Coordinates of C-alpha atoms in Angstrom, one line a residue:
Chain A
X21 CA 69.5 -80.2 359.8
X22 CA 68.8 -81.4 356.3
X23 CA 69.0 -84.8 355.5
X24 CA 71.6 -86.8 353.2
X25 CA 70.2 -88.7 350.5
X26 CA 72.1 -92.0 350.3
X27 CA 70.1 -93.5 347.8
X28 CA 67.6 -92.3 345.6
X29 CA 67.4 -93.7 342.2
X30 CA 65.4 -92.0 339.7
X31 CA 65.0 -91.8 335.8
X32 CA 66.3 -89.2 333.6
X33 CA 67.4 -86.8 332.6
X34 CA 65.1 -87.6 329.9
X35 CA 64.6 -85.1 327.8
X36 CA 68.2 -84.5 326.2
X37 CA 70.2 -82.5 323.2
X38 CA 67.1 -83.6 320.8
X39 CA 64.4 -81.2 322.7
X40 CA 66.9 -78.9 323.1
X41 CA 67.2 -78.9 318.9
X42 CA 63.6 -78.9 318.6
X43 CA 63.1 -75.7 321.0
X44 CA 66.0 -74.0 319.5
X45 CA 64.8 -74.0 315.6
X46 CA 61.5 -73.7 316.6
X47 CA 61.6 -71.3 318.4
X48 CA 63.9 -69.6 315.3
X49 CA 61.0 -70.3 312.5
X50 CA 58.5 -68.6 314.7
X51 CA 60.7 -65.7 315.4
X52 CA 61.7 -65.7 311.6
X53 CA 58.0 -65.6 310.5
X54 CA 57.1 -62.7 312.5
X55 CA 60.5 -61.4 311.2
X56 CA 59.3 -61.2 307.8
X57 CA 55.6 -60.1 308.8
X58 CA 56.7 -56.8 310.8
X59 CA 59.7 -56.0 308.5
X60 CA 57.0 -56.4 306.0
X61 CA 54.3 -54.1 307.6
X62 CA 56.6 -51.8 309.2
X63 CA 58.5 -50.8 306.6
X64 CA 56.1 -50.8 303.7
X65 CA 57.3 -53.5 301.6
X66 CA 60.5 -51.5 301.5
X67 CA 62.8 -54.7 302.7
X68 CA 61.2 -57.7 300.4
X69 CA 65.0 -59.7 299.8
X70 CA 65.2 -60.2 303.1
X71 CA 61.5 -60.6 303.9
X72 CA 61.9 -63.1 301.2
X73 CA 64.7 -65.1 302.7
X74 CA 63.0 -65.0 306.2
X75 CA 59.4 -66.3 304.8
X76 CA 61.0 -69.0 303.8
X77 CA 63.6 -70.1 306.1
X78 CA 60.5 -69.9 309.3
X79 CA 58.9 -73.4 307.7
X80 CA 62.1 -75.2 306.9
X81 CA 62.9 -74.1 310.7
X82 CA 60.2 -75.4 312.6
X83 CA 59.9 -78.3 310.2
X84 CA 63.4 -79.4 311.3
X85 CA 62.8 -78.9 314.4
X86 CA 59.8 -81.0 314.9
X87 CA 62.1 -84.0 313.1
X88 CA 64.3 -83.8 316.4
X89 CA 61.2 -83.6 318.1
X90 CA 60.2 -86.9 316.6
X91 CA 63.9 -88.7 317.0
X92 CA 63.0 -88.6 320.6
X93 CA 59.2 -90.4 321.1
X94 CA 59.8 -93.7 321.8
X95 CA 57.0 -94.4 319.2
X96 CA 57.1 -91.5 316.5
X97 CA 54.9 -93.7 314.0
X98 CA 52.1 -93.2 316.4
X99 CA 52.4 -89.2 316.4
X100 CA 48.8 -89.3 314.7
X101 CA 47.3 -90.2 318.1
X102 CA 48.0 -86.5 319.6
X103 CA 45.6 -85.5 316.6
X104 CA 42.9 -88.0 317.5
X105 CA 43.1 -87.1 321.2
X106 CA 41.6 -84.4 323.3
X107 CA 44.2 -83.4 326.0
X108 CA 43.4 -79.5 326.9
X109 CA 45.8 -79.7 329.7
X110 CA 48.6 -80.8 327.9
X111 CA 51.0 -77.9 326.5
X112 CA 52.2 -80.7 324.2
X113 CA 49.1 -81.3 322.9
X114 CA 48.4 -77.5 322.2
X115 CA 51.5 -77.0 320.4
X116 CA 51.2 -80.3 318.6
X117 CA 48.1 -78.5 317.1
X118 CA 49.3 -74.9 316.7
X119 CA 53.0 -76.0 315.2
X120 CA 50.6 -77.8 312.9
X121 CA 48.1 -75.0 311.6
X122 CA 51.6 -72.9 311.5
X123 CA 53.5 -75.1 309.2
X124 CA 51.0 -75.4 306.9
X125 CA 50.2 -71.8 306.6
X126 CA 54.0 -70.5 306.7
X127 CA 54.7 -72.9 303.7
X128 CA 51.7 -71.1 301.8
X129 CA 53.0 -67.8 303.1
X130 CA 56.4 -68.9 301.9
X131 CA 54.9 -69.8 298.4
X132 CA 53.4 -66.7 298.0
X133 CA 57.0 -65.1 298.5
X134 CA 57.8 -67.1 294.8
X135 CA 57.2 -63.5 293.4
X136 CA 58.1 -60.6 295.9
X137 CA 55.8 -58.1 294.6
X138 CA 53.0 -57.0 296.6
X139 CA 49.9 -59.4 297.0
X140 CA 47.5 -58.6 299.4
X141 CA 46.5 -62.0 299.7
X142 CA 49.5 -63.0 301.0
X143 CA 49.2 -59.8 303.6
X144 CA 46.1 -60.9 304.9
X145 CA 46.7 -64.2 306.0
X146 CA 50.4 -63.5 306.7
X147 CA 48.5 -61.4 309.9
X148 CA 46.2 -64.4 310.6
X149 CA 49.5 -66.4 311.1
X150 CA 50.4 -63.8 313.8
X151 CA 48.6 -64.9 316.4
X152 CA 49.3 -68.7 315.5
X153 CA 52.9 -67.7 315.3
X154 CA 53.0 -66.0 318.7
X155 CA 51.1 -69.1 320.5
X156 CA 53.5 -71.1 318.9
X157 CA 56.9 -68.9 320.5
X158 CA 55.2 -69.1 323.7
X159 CA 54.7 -72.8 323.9
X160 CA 58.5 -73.4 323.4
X161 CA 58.7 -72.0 326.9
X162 CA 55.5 -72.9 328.3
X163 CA 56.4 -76.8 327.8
X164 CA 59.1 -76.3 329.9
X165 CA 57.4 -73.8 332.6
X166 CA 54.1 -75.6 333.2
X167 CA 55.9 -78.4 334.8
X168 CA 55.8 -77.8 338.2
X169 CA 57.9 -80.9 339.1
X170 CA 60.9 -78.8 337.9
X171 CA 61.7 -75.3 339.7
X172 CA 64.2 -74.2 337.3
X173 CA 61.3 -74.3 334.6
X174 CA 58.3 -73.2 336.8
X175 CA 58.7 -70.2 336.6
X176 CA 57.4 -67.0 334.7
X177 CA 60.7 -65.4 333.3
X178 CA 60.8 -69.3 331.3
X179 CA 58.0 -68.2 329.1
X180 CA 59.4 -64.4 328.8
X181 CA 62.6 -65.6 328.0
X182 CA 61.1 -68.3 325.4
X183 CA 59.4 -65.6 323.5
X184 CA 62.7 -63.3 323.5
X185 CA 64.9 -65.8 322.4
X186 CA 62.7 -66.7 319.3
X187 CA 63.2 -63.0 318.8
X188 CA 67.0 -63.0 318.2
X189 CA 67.6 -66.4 316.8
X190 CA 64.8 -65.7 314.4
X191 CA 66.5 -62.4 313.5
X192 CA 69.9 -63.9 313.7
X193 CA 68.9 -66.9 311.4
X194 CA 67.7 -64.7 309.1
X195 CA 70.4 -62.6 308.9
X196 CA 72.6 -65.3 308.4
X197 CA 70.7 -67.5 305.8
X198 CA 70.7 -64.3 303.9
X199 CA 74.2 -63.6 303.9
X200 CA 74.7 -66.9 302.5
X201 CA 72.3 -66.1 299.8
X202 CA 74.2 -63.0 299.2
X203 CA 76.9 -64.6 298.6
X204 CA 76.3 -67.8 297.0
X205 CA 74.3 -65.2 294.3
X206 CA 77.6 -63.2 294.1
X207 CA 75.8 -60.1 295.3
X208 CA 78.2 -59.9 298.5
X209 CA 81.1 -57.9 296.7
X210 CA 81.2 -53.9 297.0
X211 CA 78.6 -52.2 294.9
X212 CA 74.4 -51.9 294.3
X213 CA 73.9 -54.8 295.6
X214 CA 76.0 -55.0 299.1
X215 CA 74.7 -51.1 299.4
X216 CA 71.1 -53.1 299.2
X217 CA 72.1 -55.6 301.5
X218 CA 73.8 -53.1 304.1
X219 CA 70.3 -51.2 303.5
X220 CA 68.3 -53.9 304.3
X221 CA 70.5 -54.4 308.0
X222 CA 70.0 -51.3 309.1
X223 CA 66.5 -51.6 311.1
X224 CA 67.6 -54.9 312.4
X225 CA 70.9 -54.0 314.6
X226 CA 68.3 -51.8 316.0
X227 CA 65.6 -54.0 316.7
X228 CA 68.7 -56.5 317.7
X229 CA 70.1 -54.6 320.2
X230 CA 67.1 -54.0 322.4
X231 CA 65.8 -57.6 322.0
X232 CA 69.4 -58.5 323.4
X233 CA 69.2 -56.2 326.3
X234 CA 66.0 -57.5 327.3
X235 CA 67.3 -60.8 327.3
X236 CA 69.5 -60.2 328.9
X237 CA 67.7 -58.9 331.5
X238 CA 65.2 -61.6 331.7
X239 CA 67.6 -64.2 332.5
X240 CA 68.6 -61.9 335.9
X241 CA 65.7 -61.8 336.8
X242 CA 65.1 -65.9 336.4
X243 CA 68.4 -66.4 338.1
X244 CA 67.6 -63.6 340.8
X245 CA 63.6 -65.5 341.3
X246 CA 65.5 -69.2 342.0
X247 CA 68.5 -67.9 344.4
X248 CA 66.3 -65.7 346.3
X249 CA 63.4 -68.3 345.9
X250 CA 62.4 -71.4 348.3
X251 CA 64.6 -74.1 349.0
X252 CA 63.2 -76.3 346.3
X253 CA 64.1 -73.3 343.8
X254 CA 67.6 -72.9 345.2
X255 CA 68.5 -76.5 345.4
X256 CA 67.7 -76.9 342.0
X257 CA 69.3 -74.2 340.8
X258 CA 72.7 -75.3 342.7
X259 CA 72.1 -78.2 340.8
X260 CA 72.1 -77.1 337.3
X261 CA 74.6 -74.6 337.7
X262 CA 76.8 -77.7 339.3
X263 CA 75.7 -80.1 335.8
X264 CA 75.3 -77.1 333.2
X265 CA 76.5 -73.9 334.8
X266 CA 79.9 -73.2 332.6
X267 CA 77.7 -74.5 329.5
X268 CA 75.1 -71.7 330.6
X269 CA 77.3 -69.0 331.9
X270 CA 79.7 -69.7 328.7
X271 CA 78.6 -70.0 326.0
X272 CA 74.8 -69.3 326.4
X273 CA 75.1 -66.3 328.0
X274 CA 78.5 -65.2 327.3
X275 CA 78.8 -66.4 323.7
X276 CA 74.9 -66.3 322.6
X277 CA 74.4 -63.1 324.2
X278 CA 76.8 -60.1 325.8
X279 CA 79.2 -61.0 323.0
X280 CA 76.7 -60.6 320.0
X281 CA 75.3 -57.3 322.5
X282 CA 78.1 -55.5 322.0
X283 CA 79.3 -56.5 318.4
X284 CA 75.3 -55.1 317.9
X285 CA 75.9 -52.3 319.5
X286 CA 78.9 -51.2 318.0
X287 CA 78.0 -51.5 314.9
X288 CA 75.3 -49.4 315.3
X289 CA 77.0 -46.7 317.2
X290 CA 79.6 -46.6 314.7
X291 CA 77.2 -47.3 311.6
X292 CA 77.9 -45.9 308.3
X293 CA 81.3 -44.9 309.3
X294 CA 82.4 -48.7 309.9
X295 CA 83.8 -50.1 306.5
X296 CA 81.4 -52.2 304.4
X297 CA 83.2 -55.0 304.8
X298 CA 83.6 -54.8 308.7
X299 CA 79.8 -54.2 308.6
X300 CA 79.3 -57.5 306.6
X301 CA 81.8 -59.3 309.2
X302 CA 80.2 -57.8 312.2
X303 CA 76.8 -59.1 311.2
X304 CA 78.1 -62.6 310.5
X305 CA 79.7 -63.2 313.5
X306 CA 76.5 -61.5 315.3
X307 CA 74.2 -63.7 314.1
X308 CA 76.7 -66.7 314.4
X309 CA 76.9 -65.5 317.9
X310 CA 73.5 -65.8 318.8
X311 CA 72.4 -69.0 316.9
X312 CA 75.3 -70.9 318.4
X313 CA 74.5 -69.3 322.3
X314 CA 71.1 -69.6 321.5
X315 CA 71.1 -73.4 321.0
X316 CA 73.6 -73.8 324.2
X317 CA 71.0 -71.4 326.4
X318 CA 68.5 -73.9 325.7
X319 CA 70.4 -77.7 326.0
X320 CA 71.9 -76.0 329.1
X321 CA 68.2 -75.1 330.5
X322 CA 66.6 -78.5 329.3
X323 CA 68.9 -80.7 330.9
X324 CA 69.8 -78.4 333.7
X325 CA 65.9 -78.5 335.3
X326 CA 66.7 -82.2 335.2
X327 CA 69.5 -82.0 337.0
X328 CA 68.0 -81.9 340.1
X329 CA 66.6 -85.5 342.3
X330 CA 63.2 -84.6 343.8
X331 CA 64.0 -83.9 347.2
X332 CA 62.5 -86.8 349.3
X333 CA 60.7 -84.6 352.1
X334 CA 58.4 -86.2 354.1
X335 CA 55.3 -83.4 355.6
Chain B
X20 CA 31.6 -94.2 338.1
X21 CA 32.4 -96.2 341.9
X22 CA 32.7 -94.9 345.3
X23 CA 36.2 -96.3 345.9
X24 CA 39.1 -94.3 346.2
X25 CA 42.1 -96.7 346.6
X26 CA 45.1 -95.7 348.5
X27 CA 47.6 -96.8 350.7
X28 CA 49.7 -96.3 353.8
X29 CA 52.7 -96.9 354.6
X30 CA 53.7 -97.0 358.2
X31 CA 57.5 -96.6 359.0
X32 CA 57.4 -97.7 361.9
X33 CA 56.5 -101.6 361.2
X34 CA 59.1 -101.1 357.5
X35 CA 61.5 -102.9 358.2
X36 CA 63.5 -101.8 355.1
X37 CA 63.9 -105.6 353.6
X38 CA 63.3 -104.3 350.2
X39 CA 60.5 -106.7 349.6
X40 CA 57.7 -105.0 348.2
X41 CA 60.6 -103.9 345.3
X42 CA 60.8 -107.7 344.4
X43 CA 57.9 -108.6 344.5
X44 CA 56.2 -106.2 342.9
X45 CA 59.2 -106.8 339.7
X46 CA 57.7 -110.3 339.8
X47 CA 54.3 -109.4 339.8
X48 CA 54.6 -106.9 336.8
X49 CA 57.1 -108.5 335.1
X50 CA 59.0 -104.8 335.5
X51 CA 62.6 -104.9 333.3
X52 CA 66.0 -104.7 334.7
X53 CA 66.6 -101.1 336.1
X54 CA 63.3 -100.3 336.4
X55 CA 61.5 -99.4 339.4
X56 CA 57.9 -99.3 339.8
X57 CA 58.5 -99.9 343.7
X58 CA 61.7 -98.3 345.1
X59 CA 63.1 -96.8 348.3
X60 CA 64.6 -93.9 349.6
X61 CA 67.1 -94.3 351.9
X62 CA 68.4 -90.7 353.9
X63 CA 70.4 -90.4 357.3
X64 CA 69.8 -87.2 359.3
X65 CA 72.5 -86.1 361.6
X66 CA 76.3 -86.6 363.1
X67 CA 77.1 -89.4 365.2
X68 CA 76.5 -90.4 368.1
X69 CA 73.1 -88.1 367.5
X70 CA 72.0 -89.5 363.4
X71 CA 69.5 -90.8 362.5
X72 CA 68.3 -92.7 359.9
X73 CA 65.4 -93.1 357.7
X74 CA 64.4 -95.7 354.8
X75 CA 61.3 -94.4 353.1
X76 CA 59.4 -97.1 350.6
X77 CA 58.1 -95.6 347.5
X78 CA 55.8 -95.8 344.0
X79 CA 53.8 -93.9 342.2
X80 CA 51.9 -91.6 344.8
X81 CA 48.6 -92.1 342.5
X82 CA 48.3 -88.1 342.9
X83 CA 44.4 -86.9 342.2
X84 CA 46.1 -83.6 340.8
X85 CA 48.3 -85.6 338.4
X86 CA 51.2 -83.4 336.6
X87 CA 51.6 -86.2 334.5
X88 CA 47.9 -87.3 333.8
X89 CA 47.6 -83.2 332.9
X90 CA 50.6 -82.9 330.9
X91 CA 50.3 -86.0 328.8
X92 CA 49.3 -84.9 325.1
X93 CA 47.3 -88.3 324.2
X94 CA 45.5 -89.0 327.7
X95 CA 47.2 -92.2 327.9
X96 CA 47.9 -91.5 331.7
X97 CA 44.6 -91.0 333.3
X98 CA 42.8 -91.4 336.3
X99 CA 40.5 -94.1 336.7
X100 CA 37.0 -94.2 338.5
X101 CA 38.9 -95.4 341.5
X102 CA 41.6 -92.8 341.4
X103 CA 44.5 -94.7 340.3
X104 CA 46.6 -93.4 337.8
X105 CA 46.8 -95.6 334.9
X106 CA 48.7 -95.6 331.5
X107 CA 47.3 -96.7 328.4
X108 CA 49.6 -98.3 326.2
X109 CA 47.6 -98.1 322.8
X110 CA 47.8 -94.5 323.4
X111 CA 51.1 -93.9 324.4
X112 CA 53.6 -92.1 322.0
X113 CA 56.4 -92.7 323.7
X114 CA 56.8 -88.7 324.3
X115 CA 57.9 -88.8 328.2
X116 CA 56.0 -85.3 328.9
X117 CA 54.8 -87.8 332.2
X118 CA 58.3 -88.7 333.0
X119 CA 59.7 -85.0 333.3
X120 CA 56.3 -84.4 335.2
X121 CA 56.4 -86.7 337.6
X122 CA 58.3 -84.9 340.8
X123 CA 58.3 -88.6 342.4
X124 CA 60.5 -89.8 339.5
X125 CA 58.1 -92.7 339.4
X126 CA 57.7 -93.4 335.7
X127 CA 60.0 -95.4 333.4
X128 CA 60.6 -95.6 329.3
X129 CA 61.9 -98.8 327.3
X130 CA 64.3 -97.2 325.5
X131 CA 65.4 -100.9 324.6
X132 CA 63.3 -103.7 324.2
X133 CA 62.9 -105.0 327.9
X134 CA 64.2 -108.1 329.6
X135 CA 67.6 -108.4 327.6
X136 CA 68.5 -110.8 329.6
X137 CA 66.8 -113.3 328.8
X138 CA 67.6 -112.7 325.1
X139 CA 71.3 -113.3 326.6
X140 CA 73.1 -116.7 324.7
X141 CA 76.5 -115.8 326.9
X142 CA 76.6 -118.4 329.7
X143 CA 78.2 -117.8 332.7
X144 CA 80.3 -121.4 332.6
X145 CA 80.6 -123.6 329.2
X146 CA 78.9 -126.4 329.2
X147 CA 77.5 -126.5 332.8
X148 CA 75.3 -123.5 333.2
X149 CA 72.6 -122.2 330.5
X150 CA 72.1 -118.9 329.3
X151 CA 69.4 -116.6 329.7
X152 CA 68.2 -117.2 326.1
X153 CA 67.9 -121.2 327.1
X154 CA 65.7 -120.8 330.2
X155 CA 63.3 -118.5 328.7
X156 CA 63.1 -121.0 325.7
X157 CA 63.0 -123.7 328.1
X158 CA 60.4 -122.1 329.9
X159 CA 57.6 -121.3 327.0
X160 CA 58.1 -117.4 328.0
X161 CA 59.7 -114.7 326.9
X162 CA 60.4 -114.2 330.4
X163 CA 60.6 -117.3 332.7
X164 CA 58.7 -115.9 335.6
X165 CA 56.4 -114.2 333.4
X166 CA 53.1 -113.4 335.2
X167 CA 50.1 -113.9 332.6
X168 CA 47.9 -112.1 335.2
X169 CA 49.5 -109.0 334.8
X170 CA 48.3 -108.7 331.1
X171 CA 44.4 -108.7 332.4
X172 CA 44.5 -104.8 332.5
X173 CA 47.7 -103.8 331.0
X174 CA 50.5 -105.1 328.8
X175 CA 52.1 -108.3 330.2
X176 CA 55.3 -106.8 329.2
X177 CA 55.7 -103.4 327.8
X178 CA 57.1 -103.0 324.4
X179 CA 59.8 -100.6 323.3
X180 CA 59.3 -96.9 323.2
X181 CA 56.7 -96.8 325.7
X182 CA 56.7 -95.8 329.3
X183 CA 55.3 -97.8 332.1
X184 CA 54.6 -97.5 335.9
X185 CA 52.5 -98.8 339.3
X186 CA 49.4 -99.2 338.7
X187 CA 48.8 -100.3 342.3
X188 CA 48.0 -104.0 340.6
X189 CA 44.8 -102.8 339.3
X190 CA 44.7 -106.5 338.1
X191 CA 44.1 -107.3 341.3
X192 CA 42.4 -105.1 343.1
X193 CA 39.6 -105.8 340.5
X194 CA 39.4 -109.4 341.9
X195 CA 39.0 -107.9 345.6
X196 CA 42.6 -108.4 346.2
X197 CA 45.7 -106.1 347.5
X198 CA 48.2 -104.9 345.8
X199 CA 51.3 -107.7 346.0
X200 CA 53.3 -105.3 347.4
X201 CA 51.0 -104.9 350.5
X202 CA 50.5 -109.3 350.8
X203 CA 54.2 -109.6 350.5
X204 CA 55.4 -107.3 353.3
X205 CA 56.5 -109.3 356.0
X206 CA 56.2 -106.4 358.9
X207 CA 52.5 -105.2 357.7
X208 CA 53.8 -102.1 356.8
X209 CA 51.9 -101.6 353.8
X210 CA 48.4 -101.0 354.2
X211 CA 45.8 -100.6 351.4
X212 CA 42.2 -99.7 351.2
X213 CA 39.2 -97.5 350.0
X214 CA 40.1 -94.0 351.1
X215 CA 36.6 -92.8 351.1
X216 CA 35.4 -96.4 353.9
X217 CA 35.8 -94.4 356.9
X218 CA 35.3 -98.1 358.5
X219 CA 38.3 -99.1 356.2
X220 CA 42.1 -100.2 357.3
X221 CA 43.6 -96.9 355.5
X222 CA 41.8 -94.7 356.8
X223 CA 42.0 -96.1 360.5
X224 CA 45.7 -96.1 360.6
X225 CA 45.2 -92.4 359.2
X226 CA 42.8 -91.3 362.0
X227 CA 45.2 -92.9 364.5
X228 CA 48.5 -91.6 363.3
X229 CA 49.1 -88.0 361.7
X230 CA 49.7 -88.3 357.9
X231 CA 52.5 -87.3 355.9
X232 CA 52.9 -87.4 351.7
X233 CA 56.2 -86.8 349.9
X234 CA 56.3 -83.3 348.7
X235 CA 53.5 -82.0 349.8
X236 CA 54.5 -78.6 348.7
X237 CA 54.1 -79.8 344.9
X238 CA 50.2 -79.8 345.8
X239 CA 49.4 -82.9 343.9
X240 CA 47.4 -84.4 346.4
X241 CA 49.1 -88.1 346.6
X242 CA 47.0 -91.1 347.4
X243 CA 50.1 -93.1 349.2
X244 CA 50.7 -91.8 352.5
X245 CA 53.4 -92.4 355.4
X246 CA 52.8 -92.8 359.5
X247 CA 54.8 -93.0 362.0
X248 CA 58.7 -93.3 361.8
X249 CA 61.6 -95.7 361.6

């Protein structure tokens, strides 16, 4: 028979809304940058407004997200020390490098997008980012999933999940942010311009769709890996679901993903056939969708895999 | 680099479950109110008439796989010569990457600036009793049982925005003491030592009695140990 805990006082949760912010827009910059660079690439230079919008918007991103990250050290003023340090076993420590080298070369690569002709220049060490960019995705859930005190993050489907989620928020962020600059240029009203626009959506419902569905996906298969797991995985999974699970279930899974799924999907079943301006609605309230469900998947993770008191077994 | 690897035992058998070692040790730290560098678990097991009931003394296990000495991005936790798991304040940004780590939960942060009440001018009763702010002045302290040879190896008292934890009173085991924990047990239930002294008390209660660690599936190899039962 298992134990009952009657007292067991612990610490925490710890880590609360502020490392969810800072996980959420990173994880958006990086997924914006490599947005712009594969838009860029695959489509031959054919898409540069929003390419444009997207360089820009991955700095600002992960800039702002690294100030949430900052709201929560007990001692931000001494942030220099990581720099000065040599901690290969920290994740922290490799992404406070990485997020580094990548702010500083997506503001360049963001300068460069001043003029949107082509510079090859700006090609060439757009693709050195890549890598950078990638490392940086992956450490957003590798923070999480390399600490082993916590089964709801130890697992492999965290880090999966962390790199698909920096997919569509990137892409959704985007989107968004360049509806806005549609509209505050005036550009959003039927004619050249929303024919552009409309244009310019077209290989991203597509790209949107599948990144969804595998999302989708993964998160079955993290749920399915905890409740089938060992008790540790199961207990903490009761856990969260008990402290986060309508939060979760809701509105990041619900909201942030079948919703914006099928609004994706529809749209691009239906595609030019849809009226503009249901096409322009539909990919508002996509993107809105996912950025909102996006930031809930992640506060609902973080302080769900805190949820959970270490259980006290003795062996 | 030393020989020494310090540990400790705990034997449930001789714990009486007084809750001393979680006083003492406040005093000998100067830990802050609702902090816990020595706690308890207490767990009952069971329906009556057939329960039974368990009260299981813990701090930090000292682990020589360390989550949080490996996931700290400034090596201000670290592992000494000896094997304890220290934390270096000058080097701590305050990130609590050690505190999520930790699967003991034994690892605090000052949010606030610590001791509060002793920065307290309410008094209890008007003009008979004195406030907390009035002892400590009264005192020369910023606390007014302030231990000054705590400070020998870490902060006396840990600022704001910093974590803090056991250090198994590395203060004192440098003089060739035990940790206060293990003096102020009144059953002998704590008992510390050189792990690696086959001829020391640690390891002779270990040969005599079959080991157990907490969580032992988290593989983290902890250097505080538990014999016997209640």
């Amino acid at each position: 028979m298992e134990p009952e805990v009657v007292f067991n006082i612990h610490p925490g949760p710890y880590w609360d809304w502020r490392i969810a912010v800072d996980l959420f827009l990173g994880g958006a910059g990086v997924g914006a940058f490599l947005f712009a660079i594969g838009l860029h690439a695959a489509f031959r230079g054919r898409y540069r407004r929003i390419t444009q919008t997207a360089a820009w918007l991955a700095p600002i991103l992960v800039v702002g997200g690294l100030i949430f990250l900052l709201a929560k050290l007990g001692r931000p003023m001494h942030l220099w020390v990581t720099f000065t340090s040599f901690a290969p076993t920290s994740p922290l420590w490799w992404g406070g490098i990485f997020q580094t080298l990548f702010v500083i070369g997506s503001i360049w690569y963001a300068l460069q997008w001043r003029n949107p002709e082509a510079n090859p220049k700006r090609r060439r060490v757009g693709w050195m980012l890549v890598p950078i960019a990638v490392i940086v995705g992956a450490y957003h859930g590798l923070l999480l999933a390399a600490v082993t005190a916590r089964p709801l993050w130890n697992t492999g489907p965290t880090v999966v999940a962390a790199l698909l989620a920096f997919t569509t928020t990137g892409i959704a962020a985007v989107m968004l942010t360049h509806l806005v600059r549609m509209k505050i240029g005036g550009r959003l009203v039927e004619g050249e311009h929303l024919d552009h626009f409309l244009d310019d959506m077209k290989p991203v419902r597509f790209i949107l769709v599948g990144t969804l569905a595998a999302q989708l996906g993964t998160f079955f298969l993290w749920w399915l890996s905890l409740r089938l797991g060992n008790m540790q995985d199961q207990q903490a999974l009761a856990a969260a679901e008990d402290a986060v699970g309508t939060m979760f279930w809701t509105l990041g899974i619900g909201i942030g993903l079948l919703l914006p799924l099928v609004l994706a999907s529809f749209a691009w079943w239906r595609g030019e056939s849809l009226h503009r301006s249901m096409q322009v609605r539909s990919i508002f309230a996509t993107s809105l969708l996912i950025l909102v469900g996006g930031y809930f998947f992640r506060l609902a993770v973080v302080l769900g895999g805190q949820a959970v008191l270490p259980v006290p077994s003795l062996s | 680099m030393t020989n020494e690897r310090w540990g400790m035992v705990i034997d449930l058998h001789r714990c009486v479950g007084c809750g001393g070692c979680d006083i003492s040790c406040k005093t000998e730290n100067n830990v802050t109110e609702g902090f816990h560098w020595s706690n308890h678990i207490i767990e009952t097991r069971g329906k009556f008439p057939d329960v039974n009931y368990r009260y299981i003394p813990t701090l930090c296990n000292h682990c020589e796989d360390a989550p949080c000495v490996a996931n700290c991005p400034t090596t201000a936790m670290h592992k000494s010569d000896e094997g304890l798991t220290l934390h270096d304040p000058d080097l701590c940004i305050g990130c609590a990457a050690c505190m999520v780590s930790c699967p003991y939960g034994a690892i605090y942060r000052n949010d606030e600036k610590p001791h509060s009440r002793w920065r307290d001018e309410e008094v209890a009763i008007a003009g008979c009793t004195s406030s907390g702010k009035e002892v400590a002045e009264k005192s020369g302290e910023e606390i007014p049982h302030y231990n000054a040879e705590r400070a020998e190896t870490y902060k006396g008292i840990r600022p704001k925005g910093i974590i803090e934890k056991c250090t198994m009173c590395d203060h004192r085991v440098a003089k060739g003491k035990d940790p206060w924990c293990v003096e102020s047990c009144p059953s002998g239930a704590r008992i510390f030592g050189d792990l690696n002294d086959p001829a020391s008390a640690p390891r002779k209660a270990l040969a005599k009695h079959p080991p157990r660690v907490l969580q032992k599936e988290k593989g983290t190899d902890p250097h505080v140990f538990y014999i016997r039962d209640y």
